[in-house]
Coordinates of C-alpha atoms in Angstrom, one line a residue:
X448 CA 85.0 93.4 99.9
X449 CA 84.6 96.1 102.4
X450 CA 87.3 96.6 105.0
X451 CA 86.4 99.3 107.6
X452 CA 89.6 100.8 109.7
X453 CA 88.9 101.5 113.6
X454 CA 91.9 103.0 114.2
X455 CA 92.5 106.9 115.7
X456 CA 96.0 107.0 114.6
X457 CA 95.5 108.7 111.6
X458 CA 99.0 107.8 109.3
X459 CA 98.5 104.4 110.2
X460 CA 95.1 104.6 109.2
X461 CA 95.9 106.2 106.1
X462 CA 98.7 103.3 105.2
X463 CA 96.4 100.7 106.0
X464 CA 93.7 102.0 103.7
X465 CA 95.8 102.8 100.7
X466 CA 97.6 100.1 100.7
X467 CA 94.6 97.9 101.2
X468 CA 92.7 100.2 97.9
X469 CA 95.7 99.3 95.9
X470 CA 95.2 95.7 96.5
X471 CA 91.1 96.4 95.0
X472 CA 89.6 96.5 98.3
X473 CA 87.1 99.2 99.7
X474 CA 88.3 100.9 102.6
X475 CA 86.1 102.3 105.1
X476 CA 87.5 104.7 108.4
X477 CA 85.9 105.6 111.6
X478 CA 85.5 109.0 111.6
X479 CA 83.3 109.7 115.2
X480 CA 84.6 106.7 117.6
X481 CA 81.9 107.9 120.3
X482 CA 79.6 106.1 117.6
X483 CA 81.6 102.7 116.2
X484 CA 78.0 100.6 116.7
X485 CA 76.3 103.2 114.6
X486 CA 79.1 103.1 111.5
X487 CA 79.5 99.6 111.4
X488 CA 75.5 98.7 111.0
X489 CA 74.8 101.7 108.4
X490 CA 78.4 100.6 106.4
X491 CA 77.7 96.4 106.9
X492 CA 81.7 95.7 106.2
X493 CA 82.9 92.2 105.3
X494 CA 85.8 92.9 107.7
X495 CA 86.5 95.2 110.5
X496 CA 90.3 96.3 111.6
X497 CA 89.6 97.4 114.9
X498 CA 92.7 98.9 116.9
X499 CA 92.8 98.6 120.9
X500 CA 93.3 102.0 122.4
X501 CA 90.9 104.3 121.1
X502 CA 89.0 107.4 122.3
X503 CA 85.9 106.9 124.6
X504 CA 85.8 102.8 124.4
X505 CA 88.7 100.5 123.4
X506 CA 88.6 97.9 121.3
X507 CA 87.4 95.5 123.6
X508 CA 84.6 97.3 124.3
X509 CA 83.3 98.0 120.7
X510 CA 83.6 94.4 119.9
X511 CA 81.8 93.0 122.4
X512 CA 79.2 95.3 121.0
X513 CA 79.6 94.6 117.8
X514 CA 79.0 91.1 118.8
X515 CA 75.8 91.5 120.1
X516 CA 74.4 92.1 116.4
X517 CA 76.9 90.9 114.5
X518 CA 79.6 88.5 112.8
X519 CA 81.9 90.4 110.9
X520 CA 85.2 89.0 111.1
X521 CA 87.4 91.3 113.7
X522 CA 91.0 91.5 113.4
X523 CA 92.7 93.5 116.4
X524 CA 95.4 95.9 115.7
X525 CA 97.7 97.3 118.3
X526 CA 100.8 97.7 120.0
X527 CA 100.4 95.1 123.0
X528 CA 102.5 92.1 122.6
X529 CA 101.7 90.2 125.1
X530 CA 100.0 87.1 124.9
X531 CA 97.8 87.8 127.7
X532 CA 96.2 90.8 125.6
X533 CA 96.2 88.1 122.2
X534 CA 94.0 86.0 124.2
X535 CA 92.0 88.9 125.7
X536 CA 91.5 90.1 122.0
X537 CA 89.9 86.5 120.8
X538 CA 88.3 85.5 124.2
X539 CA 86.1 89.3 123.0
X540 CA 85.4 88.2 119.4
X541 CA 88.4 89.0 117.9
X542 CA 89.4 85.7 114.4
X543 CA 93.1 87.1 114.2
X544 CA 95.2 89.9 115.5
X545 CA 98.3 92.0 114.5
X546 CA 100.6 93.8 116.2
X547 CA 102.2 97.4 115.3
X548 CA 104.4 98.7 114.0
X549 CA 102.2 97.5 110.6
X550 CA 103.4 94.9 108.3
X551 CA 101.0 95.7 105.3
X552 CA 101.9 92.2 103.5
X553 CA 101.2 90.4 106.7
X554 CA 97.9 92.0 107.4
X555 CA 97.1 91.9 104.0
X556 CA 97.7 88.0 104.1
X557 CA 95.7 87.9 107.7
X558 CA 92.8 89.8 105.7
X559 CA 92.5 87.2 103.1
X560 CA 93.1 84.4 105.5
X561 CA 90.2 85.5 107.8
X562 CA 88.0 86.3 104.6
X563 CA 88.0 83.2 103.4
X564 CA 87.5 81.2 106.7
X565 CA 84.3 83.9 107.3
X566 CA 82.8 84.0 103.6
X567 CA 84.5 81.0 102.1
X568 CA 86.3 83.7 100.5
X569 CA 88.3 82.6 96.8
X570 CA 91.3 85.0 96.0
X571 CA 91.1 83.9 92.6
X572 CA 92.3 86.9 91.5
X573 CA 95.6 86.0 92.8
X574 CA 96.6 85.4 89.5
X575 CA 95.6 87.1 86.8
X576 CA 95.6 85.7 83.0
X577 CA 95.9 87.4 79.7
X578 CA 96.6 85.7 76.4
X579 CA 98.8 82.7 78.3
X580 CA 100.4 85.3 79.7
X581 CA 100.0 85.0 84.0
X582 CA 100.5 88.2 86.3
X583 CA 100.6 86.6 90.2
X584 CA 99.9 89.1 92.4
X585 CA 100.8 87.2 95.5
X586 CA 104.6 86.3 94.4
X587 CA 104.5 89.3 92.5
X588 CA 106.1 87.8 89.2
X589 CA 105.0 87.5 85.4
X590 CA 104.8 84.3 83.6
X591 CA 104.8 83.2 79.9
X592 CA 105.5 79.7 79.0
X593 CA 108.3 78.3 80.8
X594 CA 110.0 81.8 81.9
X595 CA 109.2 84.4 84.7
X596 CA 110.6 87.4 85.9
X597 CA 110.2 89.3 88.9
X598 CA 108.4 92.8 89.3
X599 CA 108.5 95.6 91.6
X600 CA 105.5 96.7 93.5
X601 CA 105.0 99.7 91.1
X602 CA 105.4 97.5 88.1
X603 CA 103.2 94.9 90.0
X604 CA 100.6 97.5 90.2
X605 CA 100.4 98.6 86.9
X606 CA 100.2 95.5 85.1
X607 CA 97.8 94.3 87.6
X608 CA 95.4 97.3 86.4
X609 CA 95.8 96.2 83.0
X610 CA 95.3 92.7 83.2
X611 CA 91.5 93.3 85.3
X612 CA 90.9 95.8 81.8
X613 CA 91.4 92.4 79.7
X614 CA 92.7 94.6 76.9
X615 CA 90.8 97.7 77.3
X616 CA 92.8 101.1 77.8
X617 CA 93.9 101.9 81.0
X618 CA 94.0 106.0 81.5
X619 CA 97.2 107.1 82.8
X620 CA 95.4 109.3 85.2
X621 CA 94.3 106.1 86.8
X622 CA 97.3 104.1 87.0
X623 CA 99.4 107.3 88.4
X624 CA 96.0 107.5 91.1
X625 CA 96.5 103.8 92.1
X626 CA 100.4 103.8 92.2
X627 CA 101.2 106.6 93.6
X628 CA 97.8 108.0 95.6
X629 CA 98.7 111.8 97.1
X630 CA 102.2 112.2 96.1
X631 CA 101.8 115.0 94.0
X632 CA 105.5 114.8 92.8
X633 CA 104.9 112.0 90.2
X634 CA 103.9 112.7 86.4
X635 CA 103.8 111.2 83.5
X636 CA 107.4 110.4 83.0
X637 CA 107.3 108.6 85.9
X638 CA 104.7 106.0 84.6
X639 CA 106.6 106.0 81.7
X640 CA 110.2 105.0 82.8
X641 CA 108.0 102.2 84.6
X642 CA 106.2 101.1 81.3
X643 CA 109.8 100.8 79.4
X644 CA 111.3 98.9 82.4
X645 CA 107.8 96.6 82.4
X646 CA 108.2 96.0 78.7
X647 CA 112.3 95.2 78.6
X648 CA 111.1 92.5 81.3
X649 CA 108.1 91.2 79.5
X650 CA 110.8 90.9 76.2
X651 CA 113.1 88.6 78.4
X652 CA 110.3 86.1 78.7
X653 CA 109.2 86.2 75.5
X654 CA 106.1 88.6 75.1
X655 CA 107.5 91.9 73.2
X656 CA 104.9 94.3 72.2
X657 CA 102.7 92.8 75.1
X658 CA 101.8 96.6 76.1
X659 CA 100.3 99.0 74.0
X660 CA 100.1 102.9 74.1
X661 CA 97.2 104.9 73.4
X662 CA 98.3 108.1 72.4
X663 CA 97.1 111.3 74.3
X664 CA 95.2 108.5 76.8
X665 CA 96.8 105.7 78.3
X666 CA 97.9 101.8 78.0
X667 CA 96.5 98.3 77.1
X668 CA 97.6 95.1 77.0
X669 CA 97.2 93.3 72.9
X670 CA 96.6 89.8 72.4
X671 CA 98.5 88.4 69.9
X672 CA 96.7 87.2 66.3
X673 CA 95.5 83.6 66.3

């Protein structure tokens, strides 16, 4: 699903975006906002993030023009609490708003709300399977049989990479990209210390040797023999 930011504040653009990648969504970001119309009908999004104040036009503005053509789902972003400006926001077009500073887990949960009212969207990839083994992404815990443990974001991450490789390997290159995007600071070790802690967890509940390494490349997950 394509998500595109209208947003001129560039960090928070930049949080929304990777946050939203990690989560296996394509982000999109206004780059001339003297031409929103023009982006959003050569990029066709699934969803729009559209903040208020922006250069040239607000958010107001740009949906009611985006209206004209168009039914992407609009969620406002911006700083105004007031309800007067939450009703202003949906009487334009808006289907749900958020206010700043940025809760990524509660715009993440708005996203997928709004996506499946628009598209009758299924997040069936909330949870993930693996020989009986259940990765849910939205509680962020690991199942097998009657046990579960808890993960960390990182850890949530990384398994979540190897569960949609059903078994396949996983280059480290790629999990370091998607867990850690532009901090330059993290290696190998890093990933590492992560994949011990992931497998002392997964021995707790029962599934030791669940994660495999692939020397010189990267990790997989192993079914076990039938």
């Amino acid at each position: 699903m394509k998500i595109l930011i209208v947003e001129d504040d560039r960090n928070i653009a930049r949080l929304l975006s990777e946050e939203l990648k990690a989560w296996a969504y394509e982000t999109y970001e206004i780059r001339d906002f003297s031409k929103v119309v023009e982006e959003v009908e050569d990029l066709k999004p699934d969803l729009i993030l559209m903040d208020i104040s922006l250069p040239f036009f607000n958010g107001f503005y740009w949906t009611q023009e985006i209206r004209k053509n168009s039914k992407v789902p609009i969620i406002f972003i911006s700083s105004h609490t007031e309800s007067m400006d939450i009703i202003q926001a949906m009487n334009f077009g808006a289907d749900d708003y958020i206010t700043k500073p940025i809760d990524v887990a509660v715009t993440r949960a708005k996203i997928q709300a709004v996506l499946r009212r628009a598209y009758d969207y299924k997040i069936d990839s909330n949870i993930l399977e693996f020989d009986d083994v259940y990765l849910d992404l939205s509680k962020a815990c690991i199942s097998f049989g009657e046990e579960t443990t808890i993960l960390t974001r990182t850890e949530l991450m990384i398994l979540e990479s190897l569960f949609e490789s059903k078994g396949d390997i996983v280059m480290r290159e790629d999990i370091i990209e998607k867990c850690w995007q532009d901090e330059n600071f993290i290696d190998d070790n890093t990933l590492a210390v992560n994949i011990t802690r992931l497998r002392k967890k997964l021995r707790q509940i029962g599934k030791d040797n669940f994660i495999k390494t692939k020397k010189g490349m990267g990790y997989f997950l192993e079914a076990r023999d039938e």
